mmCIF file with all atom_site columns, C-alpha atoms in Angstrom:
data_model
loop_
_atom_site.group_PDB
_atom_site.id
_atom_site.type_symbol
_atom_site.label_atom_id
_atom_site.label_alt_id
_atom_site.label_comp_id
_atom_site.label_asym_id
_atom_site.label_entity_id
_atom_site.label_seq_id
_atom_site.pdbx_PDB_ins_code
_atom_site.Cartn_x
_atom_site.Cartn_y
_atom_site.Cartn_z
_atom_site.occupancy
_atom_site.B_iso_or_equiv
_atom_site.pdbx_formal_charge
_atom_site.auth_seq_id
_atom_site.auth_comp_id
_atom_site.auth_asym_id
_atom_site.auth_atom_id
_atom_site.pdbx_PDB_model_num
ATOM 1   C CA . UNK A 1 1   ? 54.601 46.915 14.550  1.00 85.00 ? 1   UNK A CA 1
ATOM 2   C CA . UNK A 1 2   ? 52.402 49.955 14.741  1.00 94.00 ? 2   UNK A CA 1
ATOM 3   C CA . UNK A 1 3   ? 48.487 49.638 13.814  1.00 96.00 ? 3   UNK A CA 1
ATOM 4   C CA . UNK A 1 4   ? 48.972 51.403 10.646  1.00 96.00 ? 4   UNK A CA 1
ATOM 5   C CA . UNK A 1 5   ? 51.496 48.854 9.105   1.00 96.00 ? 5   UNK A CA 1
ATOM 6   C CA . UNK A 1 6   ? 49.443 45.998 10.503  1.00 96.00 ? 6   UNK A CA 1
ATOM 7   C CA . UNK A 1 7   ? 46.302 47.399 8.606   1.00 97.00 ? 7   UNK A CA 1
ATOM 8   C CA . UNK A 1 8   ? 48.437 48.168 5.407   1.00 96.00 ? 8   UNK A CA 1
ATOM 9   C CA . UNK A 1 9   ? 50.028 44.289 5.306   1.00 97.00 ? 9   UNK A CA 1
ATOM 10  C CA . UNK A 1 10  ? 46.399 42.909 5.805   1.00 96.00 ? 10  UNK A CA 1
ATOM 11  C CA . UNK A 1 11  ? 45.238 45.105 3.155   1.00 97.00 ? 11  UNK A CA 1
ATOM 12  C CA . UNK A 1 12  ? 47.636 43.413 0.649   1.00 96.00 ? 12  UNK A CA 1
ATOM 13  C CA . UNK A 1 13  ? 47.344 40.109 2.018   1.00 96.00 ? 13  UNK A CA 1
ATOM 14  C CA . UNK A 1 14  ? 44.044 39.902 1.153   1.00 94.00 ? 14  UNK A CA 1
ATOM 15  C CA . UNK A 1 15  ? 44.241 41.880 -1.899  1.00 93.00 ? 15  UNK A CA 1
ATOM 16  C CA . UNK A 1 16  ? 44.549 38.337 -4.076  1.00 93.00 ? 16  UNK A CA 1
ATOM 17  C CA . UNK A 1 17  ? 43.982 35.107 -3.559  1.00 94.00 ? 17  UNK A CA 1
ATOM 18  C CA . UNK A 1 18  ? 47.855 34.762 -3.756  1.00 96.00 ? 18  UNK A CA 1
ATOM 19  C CA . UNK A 1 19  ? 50.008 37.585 -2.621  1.00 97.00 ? 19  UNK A CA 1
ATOM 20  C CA . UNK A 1 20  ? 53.953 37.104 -2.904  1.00 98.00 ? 20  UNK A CA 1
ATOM 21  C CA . UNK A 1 21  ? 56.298 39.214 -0.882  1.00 98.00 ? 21  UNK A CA 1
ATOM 22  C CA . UNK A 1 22  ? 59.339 39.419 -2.834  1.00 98.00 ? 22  UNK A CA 1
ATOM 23  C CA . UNK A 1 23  ? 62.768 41.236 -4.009  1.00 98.00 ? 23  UNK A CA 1
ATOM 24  C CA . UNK A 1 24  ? 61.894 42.287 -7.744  1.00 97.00 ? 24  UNK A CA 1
ATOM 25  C CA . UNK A 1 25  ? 59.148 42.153 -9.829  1.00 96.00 ? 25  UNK A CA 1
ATOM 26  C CA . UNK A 1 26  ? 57.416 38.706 -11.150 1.00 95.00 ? 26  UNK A CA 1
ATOM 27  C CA . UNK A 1 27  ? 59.013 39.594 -14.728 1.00 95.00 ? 27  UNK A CA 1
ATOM 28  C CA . UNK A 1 28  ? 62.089 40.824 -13.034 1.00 96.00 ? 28  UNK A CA 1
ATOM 29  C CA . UNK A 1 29  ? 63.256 38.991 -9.911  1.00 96.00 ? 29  UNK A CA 1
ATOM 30  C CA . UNK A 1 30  ? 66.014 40.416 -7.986  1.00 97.00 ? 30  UNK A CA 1
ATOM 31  C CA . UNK A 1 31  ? 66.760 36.891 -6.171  1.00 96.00 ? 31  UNK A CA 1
ATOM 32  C CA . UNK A 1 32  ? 66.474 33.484 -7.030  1.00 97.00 ? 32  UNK A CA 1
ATOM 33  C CA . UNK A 1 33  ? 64.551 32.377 -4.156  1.00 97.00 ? 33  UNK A CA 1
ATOM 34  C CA . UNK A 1 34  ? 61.934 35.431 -5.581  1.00 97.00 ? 34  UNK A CA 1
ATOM 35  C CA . UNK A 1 35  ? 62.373 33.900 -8.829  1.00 97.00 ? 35  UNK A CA 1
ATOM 36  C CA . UNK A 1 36  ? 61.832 30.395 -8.287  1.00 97.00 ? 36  UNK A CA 1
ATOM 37  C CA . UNK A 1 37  ? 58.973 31.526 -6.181  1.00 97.00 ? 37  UNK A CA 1
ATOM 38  C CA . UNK A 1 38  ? 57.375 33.200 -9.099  1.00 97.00 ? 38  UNK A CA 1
ATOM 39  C CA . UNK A 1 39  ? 57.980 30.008 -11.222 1.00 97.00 ? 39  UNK A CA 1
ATOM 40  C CA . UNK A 1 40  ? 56.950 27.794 -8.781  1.00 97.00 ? 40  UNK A CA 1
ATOM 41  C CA . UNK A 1 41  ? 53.422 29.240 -9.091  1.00 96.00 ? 41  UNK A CA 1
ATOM 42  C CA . UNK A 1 42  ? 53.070 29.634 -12.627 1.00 95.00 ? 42  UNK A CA 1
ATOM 43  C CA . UNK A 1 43  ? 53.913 25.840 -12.754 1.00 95.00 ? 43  UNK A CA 1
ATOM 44  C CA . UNK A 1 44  ? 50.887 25.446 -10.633 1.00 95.00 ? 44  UNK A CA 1
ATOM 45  C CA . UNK A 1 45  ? 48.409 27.576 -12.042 1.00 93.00 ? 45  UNK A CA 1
ATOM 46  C CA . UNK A 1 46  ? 48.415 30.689 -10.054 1.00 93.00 ? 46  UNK A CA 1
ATOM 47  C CA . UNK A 1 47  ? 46.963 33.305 -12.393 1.00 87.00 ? 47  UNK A CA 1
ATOM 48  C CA . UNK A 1 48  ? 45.587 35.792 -9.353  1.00 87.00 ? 48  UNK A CA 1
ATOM 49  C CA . UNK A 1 49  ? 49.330 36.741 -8.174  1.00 93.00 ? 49  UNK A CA 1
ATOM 50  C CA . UNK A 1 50  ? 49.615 40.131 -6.248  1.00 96.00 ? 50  UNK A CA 1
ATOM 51  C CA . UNK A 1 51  ? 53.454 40.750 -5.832  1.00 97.00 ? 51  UNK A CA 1
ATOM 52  C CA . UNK A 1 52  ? 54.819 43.051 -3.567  1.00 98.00 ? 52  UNK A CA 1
ATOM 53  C CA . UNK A 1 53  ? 58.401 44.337 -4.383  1.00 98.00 ? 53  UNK A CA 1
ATOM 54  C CA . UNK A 1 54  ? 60.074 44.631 -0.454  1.00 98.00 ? 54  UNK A CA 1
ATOM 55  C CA . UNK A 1 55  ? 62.551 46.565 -2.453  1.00 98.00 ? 55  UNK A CA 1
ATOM 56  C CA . UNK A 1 56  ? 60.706 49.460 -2.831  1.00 97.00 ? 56  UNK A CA 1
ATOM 57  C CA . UNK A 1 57  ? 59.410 49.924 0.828   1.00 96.00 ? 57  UNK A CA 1
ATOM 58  C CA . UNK A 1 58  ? 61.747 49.231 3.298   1.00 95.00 ? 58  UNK A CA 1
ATOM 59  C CA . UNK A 1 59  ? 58.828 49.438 6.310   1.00 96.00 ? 59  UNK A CA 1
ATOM 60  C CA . UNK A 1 60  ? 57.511 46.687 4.254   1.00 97.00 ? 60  UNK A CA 1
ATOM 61  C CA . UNK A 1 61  ? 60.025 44.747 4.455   1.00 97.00 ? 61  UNK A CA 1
ATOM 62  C CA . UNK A 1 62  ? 60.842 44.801 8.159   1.00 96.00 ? 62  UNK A CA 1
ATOM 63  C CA . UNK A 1 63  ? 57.037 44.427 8.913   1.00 97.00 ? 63  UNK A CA 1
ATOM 64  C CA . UNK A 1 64  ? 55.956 41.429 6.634   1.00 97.00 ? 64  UNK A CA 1
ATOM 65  C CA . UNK A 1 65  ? 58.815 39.698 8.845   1.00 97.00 ? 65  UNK A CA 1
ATOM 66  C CA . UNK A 1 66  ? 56.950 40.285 12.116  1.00 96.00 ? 66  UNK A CA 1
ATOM 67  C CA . UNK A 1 67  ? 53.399 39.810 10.566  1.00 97.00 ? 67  UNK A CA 1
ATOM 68  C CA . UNK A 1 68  ? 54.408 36.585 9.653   1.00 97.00 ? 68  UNK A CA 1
ATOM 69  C CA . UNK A 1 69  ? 57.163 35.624 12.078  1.00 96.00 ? 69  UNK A CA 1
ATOM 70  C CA . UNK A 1 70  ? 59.031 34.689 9.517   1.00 96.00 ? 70  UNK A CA 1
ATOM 71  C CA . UNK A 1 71  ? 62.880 35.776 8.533   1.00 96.00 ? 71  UNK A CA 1
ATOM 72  C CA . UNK A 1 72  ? 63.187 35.820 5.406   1.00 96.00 ? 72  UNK A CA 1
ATOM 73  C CA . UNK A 1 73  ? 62.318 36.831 1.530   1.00 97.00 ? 73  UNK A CA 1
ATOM 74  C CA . UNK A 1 74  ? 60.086 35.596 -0.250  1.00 98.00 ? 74  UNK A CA 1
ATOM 75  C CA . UNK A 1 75  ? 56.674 34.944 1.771   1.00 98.00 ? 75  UNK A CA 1
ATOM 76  C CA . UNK A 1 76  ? 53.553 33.387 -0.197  1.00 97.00 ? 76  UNK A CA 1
ATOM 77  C CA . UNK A 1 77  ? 50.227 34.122 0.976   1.00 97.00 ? 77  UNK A CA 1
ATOM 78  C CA . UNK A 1 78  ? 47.019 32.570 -0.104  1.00 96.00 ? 78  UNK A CA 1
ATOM 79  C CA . UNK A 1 79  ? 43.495 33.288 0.581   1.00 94.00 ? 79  UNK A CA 1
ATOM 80  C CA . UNK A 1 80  ? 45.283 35.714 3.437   1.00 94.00 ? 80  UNK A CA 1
ATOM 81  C CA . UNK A 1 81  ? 46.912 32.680 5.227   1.00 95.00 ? 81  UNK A CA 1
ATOM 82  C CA . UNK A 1 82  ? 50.931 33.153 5.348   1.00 97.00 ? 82  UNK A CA 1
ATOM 83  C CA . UNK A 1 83  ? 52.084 29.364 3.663   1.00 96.00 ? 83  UNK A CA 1
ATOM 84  C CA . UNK A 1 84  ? 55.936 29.851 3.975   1.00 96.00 ? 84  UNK A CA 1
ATOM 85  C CA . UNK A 1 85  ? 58.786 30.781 1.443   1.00 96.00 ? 85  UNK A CA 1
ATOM 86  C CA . UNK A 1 86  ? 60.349 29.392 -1.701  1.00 95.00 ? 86  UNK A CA 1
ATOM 87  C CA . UNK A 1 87  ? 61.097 25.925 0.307   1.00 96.00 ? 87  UNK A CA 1
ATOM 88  C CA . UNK A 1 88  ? 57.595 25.410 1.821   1.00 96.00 ? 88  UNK A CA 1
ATOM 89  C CA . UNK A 1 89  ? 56.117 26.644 -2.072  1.00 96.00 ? 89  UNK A CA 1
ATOM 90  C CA . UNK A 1 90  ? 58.729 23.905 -3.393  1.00 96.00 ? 90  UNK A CA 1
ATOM 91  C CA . UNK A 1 91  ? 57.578 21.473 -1.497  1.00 97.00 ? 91  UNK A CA 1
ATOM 92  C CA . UNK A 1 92  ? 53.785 21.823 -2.105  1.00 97.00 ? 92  UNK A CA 1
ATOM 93  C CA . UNK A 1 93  ? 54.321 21.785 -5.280  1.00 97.00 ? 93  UNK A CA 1
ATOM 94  C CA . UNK A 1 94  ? 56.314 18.474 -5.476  1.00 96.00 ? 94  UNK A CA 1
ATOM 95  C CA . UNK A 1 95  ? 53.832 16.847 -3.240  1.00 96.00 ? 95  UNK A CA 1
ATOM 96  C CA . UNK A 1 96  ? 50.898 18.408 -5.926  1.00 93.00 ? 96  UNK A CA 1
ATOM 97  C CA . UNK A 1 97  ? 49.207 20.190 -3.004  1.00 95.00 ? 97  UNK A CA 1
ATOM 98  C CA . UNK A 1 98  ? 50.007 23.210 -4.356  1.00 95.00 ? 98  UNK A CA 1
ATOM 99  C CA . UNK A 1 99  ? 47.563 23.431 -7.328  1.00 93.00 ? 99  UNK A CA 1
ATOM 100 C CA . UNK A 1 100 ? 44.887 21.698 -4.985  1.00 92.00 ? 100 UNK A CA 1
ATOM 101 C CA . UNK A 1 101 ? 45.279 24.702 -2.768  1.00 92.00 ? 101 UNK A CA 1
ATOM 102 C CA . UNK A 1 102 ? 44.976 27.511 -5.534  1.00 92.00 ? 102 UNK A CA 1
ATOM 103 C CA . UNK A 1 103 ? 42.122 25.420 -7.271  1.00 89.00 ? 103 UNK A CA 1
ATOM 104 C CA . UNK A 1 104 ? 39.978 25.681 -3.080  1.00 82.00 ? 104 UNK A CA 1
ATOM 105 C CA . UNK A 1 105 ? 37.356 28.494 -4.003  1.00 61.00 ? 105 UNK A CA 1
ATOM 106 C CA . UNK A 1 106 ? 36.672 31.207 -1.066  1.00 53.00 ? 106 UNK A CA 1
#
Protein backbone atom coordinates (compact mmCIF):
# COMPACT_ATOMS: atom_id res chain seq x y z
CA UNK A 1 0.00 0.00 0.00
CA UNK A 2 1.53 3.27 -1.06
CA UNK A 3 1.81 6.28 1.61
CA UNK A 4 -0.89 8.14 -0.03
CA UNK A 5 -3.65 5.43 0.46
CA UNK A 6 -2.35 4.76 3.95
CA UNK A 7 -2.83 8.57 4.80
CA UNK A 8 -6.28 8.67 2.94
CA UNK A 9 -7.72 5.33 5.03
CA UNK A 10 -6.44 6.99 8.34
CA UNK A 11 -8.05 10.09 7.36
CA UNK A 12 -11.48 8.33 7.27
CA UNK A 13 -10.85 6.14 10.03
CA UNK A 14 -10.68 8.75 12.23
CA UNK A 15 -13.13 10.89 10.60
CA UNK A 16 -16.02 9.46 13.25
CA UNK A 17 -16.07 7.83 16.14
CA UNK A 18 -17.53 4.89 14.04
CA UNK A 19 -16.52 4.51 10.47
CA UNK A 20 -18.11 1.47 8.44
CA UNK A 21 -16.50 0.21 5.30
CA UNK A 22 -19.20 -1.15 3.31
CA UNK A 23 -20.94 -2.16 -0.21
CA UNK A 24 -23.90 0.50 -0.44
CA UNK A 25 -25.01 3.21 1.38
CA UNK A 26 -26.45 3.00 5.19
CA UNK A 27 -30.06 3.70 3.57
CA UNK A 28 -29.18 1.52 0.69
CA UNK A 29 -27.05 -1.56 1.37
CA UNK A 30 -25.81 -3.48 -1.48
CA UNK A 31 -25.13 -6.73 0.82
CA UNK A 32 -26.59 -8.14 3.70
CA UNK A 33 -23.58 -8.47 5.71
CA UNK A 34 -23.42 -4.28 4.92
CA UNK A 35 -26.90 -4.24 5.91
CA UNK A 36 -27.00 -6.06 9.01
CA UNK A 37 -23.92 -4.13 9.83
CA UNK A 38 -25.76 -0.90 9.53
CA UNK A 39 -28.61 -2.36 11.72
CA UNK A 40 -26.52 -3.80 14.06
CA UNK A 41 -25.40 -0.29 15.08
CA UNK A 42 -28.47 1.53 15.05
CA UNK A 43 -29.69 -1.21 17.53
CA UNK A 44 -26.88 -0.04 19.66
CA UNK A 45 -26.95 3.52 19.52
CA UNK A 46 -24.42 4.54 17.02
CA UNK A 47 -25.56 7.98 15.88
CA UNK A 48 -21.78 9.25 14.71
CA UNK A 49 -21.64 6.63 11.65
CA UNK A 50 -19.20 7.63 8.76
CA UNK A 51 -19.86 5.03 5.91
CA UNK A 52 -17.68 4.50 3.22
CA UNK A 53 -19.26 2.94 0.03
CA UNK A 54 -16.08 0.40 -1.30
CA UNK A 55 -18.27 0.46 -4.31
CA UNK A 56 -17.41 3.60 -5.46
CA UNK A 57 -13.52 3.42 -5.09
CA UNK A 58 -12.11 0.39 -6.02
CA UNK A 59 -8.38 1.49 -4.45
CA UNK A 60 -10.48 1.65 -1.43
CA UNK A 61 -11.49 -1.36 -1.44
CA UNK A 62 -8.31 -3.33 -2.05
CA UNK A 63 -6.52 -1.06 0.57
CA UNK A 64 -8.95 -1.12 3.64
CA UNK A 65 -8.17 -5.03 3.22
CA UNK A 66 -4.44 -4.58 3.84
CA UNK A 67 -4.88 -1.68 6.42
CA UNK A 68 -6.74 -3.91 8.36
CA UNK A 69 -5.56 -7.39 7.39
CA UNK A 70 -8.72 -8.31 7.03
CA UNK A 71 -10.58 -10.11 3.83
CA UNK A 72 -13.55 -9.13 3.66
CA UNK A 73 -16.65 -6.45 3.46
CA UNK A 74 -17.88 -4.86 5.83
CA UNK A 75 -15.10 -3.51 8.40
CA UNK A 76 -16.30 -1.39 11.58
CA UNK A 77 -14.02 1.01 13.02
CA UNK A 78 -14.37 2.86 16.23
CA UNK A 79 -12.49 5.58 17.80
CA UNK A 80 -9.87 4.58 14.74
CA UNK A 81 -9.38 0.98 16.11
CA UNK A 82 -10.41 -1.71 13.28
CA UNK A 83 -13.16 -4.08 15.59
CA UNK A 84 -13.95 -6.72 12.84
CA UNK A 85 -16.97 -7.31 10.40
CA UNK A 86 -20.67 -8.05 10.60
CA UNK A 87 -19.80 -11.33 12.85
CA UNK A 88 -17.43 -9.65 15.37
CA UNK A 89 -20.31 -6.40 15.37
CA UNK A 90 -22.94 -9.36 15.95
CA UNK A 91 -21.36 -10.64 18.55
CA UNK A 92 -20.68 -7.45 20.61
CA UNK A 93 -23.79 -6.66 20.36
CA UNK A 94 -25.32 -9.92 21.76
CA UNK A 95 -22.84 -9.90 24.53
CA UNK A 96 -24.07 -5.85 25.14
CA UNK A 97 -20.45 -4.71 24.72
CA UNK A 98 -21.29 -3.05 21.86
CA UNK A 99 -23.23 -0.02 23.23
CA UNK A 100 -20.62 0.05 26.20
CA UNK A 101 -18.03 0.64 23.55
CA UNK A 102 -19.88 3.51 21.56
CA UNK A 103 -21.06 5.05 25.00
CA UNK A 104 -16.47 5.17 26.03
CA UNK A 105 -15.89 9.04 25.43
CA UNK A 106 -12.36 9.98 23.66
Amino acid sequence: MNEELKKRIDELVKGHKVVLFMKGSPMMPMCGFSASAVETLRKAGATDVGAVDVLKDPEIRQGIKEYSSWPTIPQIFIDGEFVGGCDILGDLHERGELAAILAKKD
